[in-house]
Tab-separated table of C-alpha atoms in Angstrom:
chain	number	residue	atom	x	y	z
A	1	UNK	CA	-8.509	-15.262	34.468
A	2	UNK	CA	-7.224	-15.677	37.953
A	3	UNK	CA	-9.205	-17.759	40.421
A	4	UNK	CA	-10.125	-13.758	42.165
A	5	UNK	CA	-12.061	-13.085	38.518
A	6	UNK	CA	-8.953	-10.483	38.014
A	7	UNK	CA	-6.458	-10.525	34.713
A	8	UNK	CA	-3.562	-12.445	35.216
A	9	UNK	CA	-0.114	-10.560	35.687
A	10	UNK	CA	2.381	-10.950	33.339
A	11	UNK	CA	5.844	-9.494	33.623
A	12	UNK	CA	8.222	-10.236	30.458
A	13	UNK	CA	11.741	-9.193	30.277
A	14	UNK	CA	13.795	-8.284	27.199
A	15	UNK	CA	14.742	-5.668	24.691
A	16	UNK	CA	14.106	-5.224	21.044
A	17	UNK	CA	12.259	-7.006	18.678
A	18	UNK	CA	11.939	-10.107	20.652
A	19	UNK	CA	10.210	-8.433	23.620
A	20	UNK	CA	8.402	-6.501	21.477
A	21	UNK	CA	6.774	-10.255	19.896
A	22	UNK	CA	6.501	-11.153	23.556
A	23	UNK	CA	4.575	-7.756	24.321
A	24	UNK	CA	1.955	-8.445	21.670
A	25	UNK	CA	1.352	-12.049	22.657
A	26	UNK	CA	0.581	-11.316	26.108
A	27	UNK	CA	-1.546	-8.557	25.544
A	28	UNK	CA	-3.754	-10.898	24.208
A	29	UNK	CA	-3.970	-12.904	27.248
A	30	UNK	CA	-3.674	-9.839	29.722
A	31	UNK	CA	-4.774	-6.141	30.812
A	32	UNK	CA	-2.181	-6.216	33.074
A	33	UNK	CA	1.525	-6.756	31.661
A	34	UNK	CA	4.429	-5.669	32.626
A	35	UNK	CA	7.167	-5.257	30.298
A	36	UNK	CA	10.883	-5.060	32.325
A	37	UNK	CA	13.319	-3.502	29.551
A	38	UNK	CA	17.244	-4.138	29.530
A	39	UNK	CA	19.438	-0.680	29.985
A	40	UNK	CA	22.495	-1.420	28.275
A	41	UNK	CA	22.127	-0.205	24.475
A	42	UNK	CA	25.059	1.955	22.835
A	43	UNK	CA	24.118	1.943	19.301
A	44	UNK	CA	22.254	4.533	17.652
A	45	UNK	CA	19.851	6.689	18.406
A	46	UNK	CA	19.994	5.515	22.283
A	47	UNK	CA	23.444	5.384	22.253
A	48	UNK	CA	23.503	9.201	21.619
A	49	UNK	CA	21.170	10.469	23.969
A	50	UNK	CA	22.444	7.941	26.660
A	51	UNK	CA	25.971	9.871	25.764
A	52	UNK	CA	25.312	13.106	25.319
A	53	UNK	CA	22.549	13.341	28.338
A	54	UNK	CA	23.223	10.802	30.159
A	55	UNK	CA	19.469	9.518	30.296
A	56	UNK	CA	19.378	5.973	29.794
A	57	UNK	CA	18.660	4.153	26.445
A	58	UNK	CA	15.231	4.927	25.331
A	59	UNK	CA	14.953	2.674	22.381
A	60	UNK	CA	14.267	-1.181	23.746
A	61	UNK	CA	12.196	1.456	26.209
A	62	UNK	CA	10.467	3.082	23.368
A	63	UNK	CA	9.429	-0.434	21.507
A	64	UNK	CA	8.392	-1.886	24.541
A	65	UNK	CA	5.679	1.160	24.852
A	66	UNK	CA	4.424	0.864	21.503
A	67	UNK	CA	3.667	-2.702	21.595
A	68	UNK	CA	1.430	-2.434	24.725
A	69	UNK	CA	-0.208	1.125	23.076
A	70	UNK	CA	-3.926	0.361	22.879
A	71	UNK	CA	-5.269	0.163	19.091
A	72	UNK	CA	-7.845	2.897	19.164
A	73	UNK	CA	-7.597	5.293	16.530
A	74	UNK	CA	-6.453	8.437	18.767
A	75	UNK	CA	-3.816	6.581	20.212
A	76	UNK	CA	-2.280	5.248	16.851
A	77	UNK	CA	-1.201	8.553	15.555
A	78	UNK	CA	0.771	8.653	18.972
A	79	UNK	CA	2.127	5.842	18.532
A	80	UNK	CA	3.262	5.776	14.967
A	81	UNK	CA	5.052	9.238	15.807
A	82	UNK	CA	6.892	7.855	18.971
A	83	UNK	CA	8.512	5.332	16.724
A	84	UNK	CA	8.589	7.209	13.550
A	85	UNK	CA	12.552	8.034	12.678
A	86	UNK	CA	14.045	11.442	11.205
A	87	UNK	CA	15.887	11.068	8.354
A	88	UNK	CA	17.964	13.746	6.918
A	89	UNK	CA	21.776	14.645	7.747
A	90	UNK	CA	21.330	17.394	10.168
A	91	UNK	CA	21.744	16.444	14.018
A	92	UNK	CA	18.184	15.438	14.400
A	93	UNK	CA	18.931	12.407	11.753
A	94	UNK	CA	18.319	9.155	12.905
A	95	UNK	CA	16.592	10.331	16.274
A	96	UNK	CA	13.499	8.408	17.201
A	97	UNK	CA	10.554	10.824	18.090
A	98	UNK	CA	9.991	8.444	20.996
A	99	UNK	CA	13.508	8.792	22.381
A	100	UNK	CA	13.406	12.494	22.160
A	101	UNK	CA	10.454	13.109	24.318
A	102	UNK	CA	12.063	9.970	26.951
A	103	UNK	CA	15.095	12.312	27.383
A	104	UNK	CA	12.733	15.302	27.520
A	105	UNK	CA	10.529	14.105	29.848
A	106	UNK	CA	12.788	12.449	32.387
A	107	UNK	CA	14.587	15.987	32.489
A	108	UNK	CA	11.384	17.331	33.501
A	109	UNK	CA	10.396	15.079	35.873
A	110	UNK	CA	13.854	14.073	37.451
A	111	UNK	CA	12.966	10.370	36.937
A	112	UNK	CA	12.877	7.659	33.889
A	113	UNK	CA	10.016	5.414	35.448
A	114	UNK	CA	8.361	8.631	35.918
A	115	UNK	CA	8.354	9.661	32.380
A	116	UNK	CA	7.590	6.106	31.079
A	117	UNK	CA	4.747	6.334	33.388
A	118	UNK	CA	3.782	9.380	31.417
A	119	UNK	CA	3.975	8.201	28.013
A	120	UNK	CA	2.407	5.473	29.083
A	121	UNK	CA	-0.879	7.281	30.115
A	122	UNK	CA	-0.403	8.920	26.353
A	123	UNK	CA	-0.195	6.191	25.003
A	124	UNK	CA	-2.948	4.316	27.038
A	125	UNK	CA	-1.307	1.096	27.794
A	126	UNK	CA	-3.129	-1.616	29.818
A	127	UNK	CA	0.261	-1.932	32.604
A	128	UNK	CA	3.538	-0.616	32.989
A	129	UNK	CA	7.276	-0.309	30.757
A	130	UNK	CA	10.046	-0.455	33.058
A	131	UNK	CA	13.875	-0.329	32.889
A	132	UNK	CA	15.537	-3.543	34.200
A	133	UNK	CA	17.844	-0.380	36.273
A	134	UNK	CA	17.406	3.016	37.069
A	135	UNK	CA	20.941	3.920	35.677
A	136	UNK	CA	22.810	2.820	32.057
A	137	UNK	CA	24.333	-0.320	31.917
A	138	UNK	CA	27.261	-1.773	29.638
A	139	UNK	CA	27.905	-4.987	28.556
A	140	UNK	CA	31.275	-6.735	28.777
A	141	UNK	CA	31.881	-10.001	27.250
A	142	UNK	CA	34.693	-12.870	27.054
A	143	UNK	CA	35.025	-13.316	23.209
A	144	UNK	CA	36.916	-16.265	22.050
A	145	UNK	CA	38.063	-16.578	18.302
A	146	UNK	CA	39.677	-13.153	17.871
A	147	UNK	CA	43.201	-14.153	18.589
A	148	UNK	CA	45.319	-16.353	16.894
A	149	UNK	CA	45.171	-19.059	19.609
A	150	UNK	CA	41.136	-19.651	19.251
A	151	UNK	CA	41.819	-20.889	22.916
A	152	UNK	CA	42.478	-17.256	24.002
A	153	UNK	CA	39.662	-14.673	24.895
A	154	UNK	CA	39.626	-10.923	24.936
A	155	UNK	CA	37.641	-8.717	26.755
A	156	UNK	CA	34.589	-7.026	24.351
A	157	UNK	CA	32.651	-4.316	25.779
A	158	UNK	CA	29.343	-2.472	24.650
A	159	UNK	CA	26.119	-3.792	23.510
A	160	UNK	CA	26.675	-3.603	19.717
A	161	UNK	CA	30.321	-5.008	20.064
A	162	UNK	CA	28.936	-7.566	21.798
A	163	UNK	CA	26.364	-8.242	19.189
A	164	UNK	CA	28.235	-7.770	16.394
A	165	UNK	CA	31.544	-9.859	16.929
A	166	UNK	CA	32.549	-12.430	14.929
A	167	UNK	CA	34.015	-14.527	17.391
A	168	UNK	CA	32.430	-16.649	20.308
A	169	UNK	CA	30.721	-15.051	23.022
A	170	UNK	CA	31.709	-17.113	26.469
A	171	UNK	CA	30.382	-15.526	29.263
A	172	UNK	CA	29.045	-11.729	29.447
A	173	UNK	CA	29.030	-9.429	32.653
A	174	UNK	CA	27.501	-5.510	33.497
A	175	UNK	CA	29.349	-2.773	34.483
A	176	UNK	CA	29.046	-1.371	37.068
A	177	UNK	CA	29.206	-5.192	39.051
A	178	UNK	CA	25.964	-5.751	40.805
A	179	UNK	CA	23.901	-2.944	39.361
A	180	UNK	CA	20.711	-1.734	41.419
A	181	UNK	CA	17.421	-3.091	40.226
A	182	UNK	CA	14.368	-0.670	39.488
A	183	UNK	CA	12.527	-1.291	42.551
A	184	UNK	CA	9.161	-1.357	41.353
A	185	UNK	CA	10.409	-4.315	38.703
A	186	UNK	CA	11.423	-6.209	42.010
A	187	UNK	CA	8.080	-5.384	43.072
A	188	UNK	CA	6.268	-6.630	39.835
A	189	UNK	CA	8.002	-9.967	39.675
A	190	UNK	CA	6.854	-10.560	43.023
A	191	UNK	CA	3.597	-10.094	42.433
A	192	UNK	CA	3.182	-11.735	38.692
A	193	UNK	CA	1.371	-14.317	37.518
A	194	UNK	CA	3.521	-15.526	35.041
A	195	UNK	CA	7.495	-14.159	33.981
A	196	UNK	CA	7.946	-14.188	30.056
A	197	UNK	CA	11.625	-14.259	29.512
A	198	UNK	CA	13.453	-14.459	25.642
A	199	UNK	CA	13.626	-14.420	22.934
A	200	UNK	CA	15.896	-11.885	22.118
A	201	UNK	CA	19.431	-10.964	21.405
A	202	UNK	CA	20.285	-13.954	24.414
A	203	UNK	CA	23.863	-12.179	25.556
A	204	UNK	CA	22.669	-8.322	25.107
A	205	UNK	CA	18.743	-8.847	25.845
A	206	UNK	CA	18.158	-11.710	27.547
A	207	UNK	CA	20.797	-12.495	29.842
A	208	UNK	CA	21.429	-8.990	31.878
A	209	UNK	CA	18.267	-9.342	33.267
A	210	UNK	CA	19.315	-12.220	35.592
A	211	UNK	CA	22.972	-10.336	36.121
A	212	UNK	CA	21.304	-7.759	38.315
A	213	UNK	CA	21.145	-9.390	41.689
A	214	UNK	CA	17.794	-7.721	43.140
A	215	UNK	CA	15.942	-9.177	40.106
A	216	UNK	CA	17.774	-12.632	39.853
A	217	UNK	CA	16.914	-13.204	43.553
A	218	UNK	CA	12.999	-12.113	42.715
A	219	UNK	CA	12.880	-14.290	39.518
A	220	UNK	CA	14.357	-17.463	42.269
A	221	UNK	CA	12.008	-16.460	44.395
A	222	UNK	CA	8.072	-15.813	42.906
A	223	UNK	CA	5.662	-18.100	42.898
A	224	UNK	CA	4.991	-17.179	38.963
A	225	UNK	CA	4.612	-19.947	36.419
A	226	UNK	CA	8.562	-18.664	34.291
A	227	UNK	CA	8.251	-19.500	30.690
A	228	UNK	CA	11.256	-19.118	28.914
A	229	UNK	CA	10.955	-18.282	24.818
A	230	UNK	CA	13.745	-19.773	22.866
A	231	UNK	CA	14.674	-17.884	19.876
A	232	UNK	CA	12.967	-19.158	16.485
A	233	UNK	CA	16.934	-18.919	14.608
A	234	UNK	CA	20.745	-18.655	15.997
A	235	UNK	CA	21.680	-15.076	15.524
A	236	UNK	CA	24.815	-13.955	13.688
A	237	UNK	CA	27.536	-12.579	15.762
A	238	UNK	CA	26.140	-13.356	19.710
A	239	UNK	CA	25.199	-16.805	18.951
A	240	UNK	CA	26.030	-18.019	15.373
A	241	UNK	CA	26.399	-21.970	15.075
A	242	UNK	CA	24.266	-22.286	19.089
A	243	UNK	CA	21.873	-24.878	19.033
A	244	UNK	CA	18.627	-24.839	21.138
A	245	UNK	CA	19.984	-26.609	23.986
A	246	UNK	CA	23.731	-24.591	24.065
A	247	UNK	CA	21.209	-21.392	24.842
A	248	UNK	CA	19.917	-22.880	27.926
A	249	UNK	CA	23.287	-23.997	28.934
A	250	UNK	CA	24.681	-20.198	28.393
A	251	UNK	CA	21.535	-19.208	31.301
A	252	UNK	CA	22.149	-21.954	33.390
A	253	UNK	CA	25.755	-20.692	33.111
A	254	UNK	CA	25.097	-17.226	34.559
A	255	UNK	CA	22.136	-18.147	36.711
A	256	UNK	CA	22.648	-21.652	38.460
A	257	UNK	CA	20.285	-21.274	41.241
A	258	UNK	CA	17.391	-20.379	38.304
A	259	UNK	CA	14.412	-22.792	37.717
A	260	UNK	CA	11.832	-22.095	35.230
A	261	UNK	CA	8.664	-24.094	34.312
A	262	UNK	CA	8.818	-24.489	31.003
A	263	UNK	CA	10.837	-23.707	27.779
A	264	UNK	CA	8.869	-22.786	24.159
A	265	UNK	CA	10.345	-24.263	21.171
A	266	UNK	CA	9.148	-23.597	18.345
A	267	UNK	CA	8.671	-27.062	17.076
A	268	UNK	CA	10.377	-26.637	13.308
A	269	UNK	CA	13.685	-26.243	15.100
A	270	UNK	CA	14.401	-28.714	16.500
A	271	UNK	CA	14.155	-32.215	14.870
A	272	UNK	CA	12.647	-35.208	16.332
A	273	UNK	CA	15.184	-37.790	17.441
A	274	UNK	CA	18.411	-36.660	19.781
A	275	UNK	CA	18.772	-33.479	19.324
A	276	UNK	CA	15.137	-33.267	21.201
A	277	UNK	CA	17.088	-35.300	23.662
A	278	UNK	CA	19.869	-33.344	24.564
A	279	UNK	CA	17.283	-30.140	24.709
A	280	UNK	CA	15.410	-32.087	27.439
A	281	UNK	CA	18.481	-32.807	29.824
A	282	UNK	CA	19.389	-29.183	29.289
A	283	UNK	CA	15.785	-28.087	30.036
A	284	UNK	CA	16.389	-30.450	32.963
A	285	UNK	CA	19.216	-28.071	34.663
A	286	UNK	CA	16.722	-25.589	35.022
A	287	UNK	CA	13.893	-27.812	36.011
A	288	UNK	CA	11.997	-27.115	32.591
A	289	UNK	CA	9.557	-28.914	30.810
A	290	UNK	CA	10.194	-28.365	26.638
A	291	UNK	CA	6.785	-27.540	24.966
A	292	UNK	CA	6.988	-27.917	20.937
A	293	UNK	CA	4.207	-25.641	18.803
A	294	UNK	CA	4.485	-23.837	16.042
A	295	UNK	CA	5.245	-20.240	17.249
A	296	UNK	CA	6.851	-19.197	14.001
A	297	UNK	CA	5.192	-16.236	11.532
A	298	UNK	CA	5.086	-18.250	8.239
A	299	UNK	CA	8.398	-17.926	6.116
A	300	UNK	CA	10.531	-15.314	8.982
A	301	UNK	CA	12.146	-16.046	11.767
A	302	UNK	CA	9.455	-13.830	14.260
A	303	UNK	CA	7.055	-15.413	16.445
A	304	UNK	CA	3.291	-14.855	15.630
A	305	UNK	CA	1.246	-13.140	18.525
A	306	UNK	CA	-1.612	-15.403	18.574
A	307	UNK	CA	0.305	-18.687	18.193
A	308	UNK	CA	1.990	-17.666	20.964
A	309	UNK	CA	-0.498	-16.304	22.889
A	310	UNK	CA	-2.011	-19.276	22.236
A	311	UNK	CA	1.038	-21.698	23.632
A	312	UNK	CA	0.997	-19.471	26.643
A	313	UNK	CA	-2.656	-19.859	27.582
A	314	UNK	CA	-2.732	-23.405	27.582
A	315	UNK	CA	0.571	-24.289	28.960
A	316	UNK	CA	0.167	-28.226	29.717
A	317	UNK	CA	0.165	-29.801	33.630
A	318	UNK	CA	-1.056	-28.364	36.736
A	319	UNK	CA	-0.860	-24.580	37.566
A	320	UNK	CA	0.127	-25.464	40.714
A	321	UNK	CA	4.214	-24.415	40.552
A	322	UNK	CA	5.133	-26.652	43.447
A	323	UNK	CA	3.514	-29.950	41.159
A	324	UNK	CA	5.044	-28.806	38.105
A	325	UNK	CA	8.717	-28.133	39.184
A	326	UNK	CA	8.454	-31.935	41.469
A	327	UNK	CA	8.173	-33.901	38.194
A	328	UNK	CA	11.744	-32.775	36.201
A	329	UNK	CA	11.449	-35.745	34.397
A	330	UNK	CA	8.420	-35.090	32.227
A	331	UNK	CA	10.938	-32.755	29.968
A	332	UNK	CA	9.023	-33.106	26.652
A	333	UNK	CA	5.399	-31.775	25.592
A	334	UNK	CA	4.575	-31.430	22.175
A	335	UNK	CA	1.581	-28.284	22.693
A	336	UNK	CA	-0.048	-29.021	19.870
A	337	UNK	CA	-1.467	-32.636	21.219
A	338	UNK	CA	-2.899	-31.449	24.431
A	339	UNK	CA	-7.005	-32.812	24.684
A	340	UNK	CA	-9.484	-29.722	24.785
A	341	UNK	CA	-9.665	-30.786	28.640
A	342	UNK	CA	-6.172	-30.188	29.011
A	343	UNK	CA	-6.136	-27.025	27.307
A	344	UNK	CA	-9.253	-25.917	29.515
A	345	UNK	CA	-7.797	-26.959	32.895
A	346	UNK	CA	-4.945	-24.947	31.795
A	347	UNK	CA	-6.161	-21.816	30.261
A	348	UNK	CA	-6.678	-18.584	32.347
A	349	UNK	CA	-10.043	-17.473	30.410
């Protein structure tokens, strides 16, 4: 809890599958979380809508919902049918339910935060889903490796392009330039707790976030402890053959005025010797401290709820932000050997 007796406020940022791992950890620590969704998906279902009526995509949206729907028997029904998929040939094939009544409702009530609000009371969340911007978004990349000369990059844009190409992915950018933020996102990171951001698909989830000025300069500028959640495996296309440490160099890349507190790495991937090394001095451009645990579901490469609940509740050092980012040197903590009065000073309960 926070020193008022109240639940701390979490805001994590994302899309997919990772947010959706980051959603159920901090529910576990939280009644109030925040989940601030990315707005540039093309593919599938969400690709379709966003085309043909011009909502914007509902399916990071749609996942982010269900993993903060509370786990009472009424509610579950709601929930498995917001994510269940037709299947079929017809024009309703491959449709989430979900994503149909999104586009429904925000035709009805003229507004997407509106109508997540909505499904959100249906679904009886404890907080809020938002989009990361109130319009659609694409993704536009610099792709090396497609060209004869390997030296040579060519433009890529859309989401799945972008996450699907088998060259290198340099540098990626939105369009429109400088989209608007969803002002009550703005409003959220200012008044969080703690900011969640990764893992996730790090060119097409993870970094937009910090390309949209209004919430870059929020994320700079809150007093919230910012944990950053490394992926658990490289993924094929946006970041096949990227170590742990070339993934914090790719943020520090696109958001060099960005500090965070801490970076989770899940501690089978990354040996102990120098590649732990490196990791700290890139941790060290954005002020981090690394903290090693196992975060890992046994076997897969997606991180278990309560471990990382866990890892996020007893975060090691001082809550105080101001101590924390003044000692950049202390770039190593392996989680698992905190003393149960570390882990008390540190936990929120």
């Amino acid at each position: 809890m926070t020193s008022g007796g109240l639940p701390p406020a979490i805001v994590a940022f994302g899309g997919g599958h990772g947010l959706f791992a980051t959603l159920s950890a901090a529910r576990r620590l939280s009644r109030d979380v925040t989940a601030v969704v990315t707005v540039a998906d093309d593919g599938g279902s969400s690709g379709r809508l966003r085309a043909e009526l011009g909502v914007i995509p509902p399916g990071d949206l749609r996942m982010a919902l269900a993993a903060l729907a509370a786990d009472d028997p009424d509610v579950r029904d709601w929930t498995e049918t917001i994510q269940h998929r037709f299947g079929g040939i017809g024009a309703l094939a491959g449709h989430s339910v979900g994503n149909l009544i999104f586009a429904g409702l925000t035709e009805v009530l003229g507004d997407p935060v509106a109508a997540l609000d909505e499904l959100g009371r249906l679904l009886r969340i404890n907080g809020r889903v938002l989009p990361m911007s109130p319009i659609a978004l694409e993704i536009e990349a610099d792709v090396q490796g497609l060209e004869a000369d390997p030296r040579v990059s060519r433009c890529i844009r859309g989401q799945v392009a972008v996450a699907t190409t088998p060259g290198k992915v340099r540098r990626v950018r939105l369009l429109p330039a400088n989209p608007p933020a969803c002002p009550d996102a703005v409003q959220a990171i200012g008044a969080a707790d703690m900011v969640l951001l990764g893992p996730g698909s790090w060119f097409s989830s993870v970094i937009p976030h910090v390309l949209v000025p209004d919430l870059r300069d929020a994320l700079i500028a809150t007093a919230a402890r910012k944990v950053l959640v490394l992926n658990l495996a490289p993924e094929p296309g946006e970041t096949a053959g990227f170590s742990a440490e070339r993934h914090l160099h790719i943020l520090s890349q696109h958001a060099p005025e960005l500090a965070v507190d801490f970076v989770v790495v899940d501690s089978g991937l990354v040996p102990q010797g120098r590649q732990r090394e490196h990791l700290a001095r890139a941790a060290s451009q954005l002020r981090a401290r690394v903290v090693y645990a196992d975060v890992s579901e046994h076997g897969t490469h997606t991180h278990n709820a309560g471990k990382l609940a866990s890892v996020l509740e007893h975060l090691p050092g001082d809550p105080d932000l101001g101590a924390v980012r003044s000692t950049p040197s202390e770039t190593a903590v392996d989680a698992v050997s905190e003393t149960p009065e570390e882990r008390k000073s540190a936990s929120w309960q």
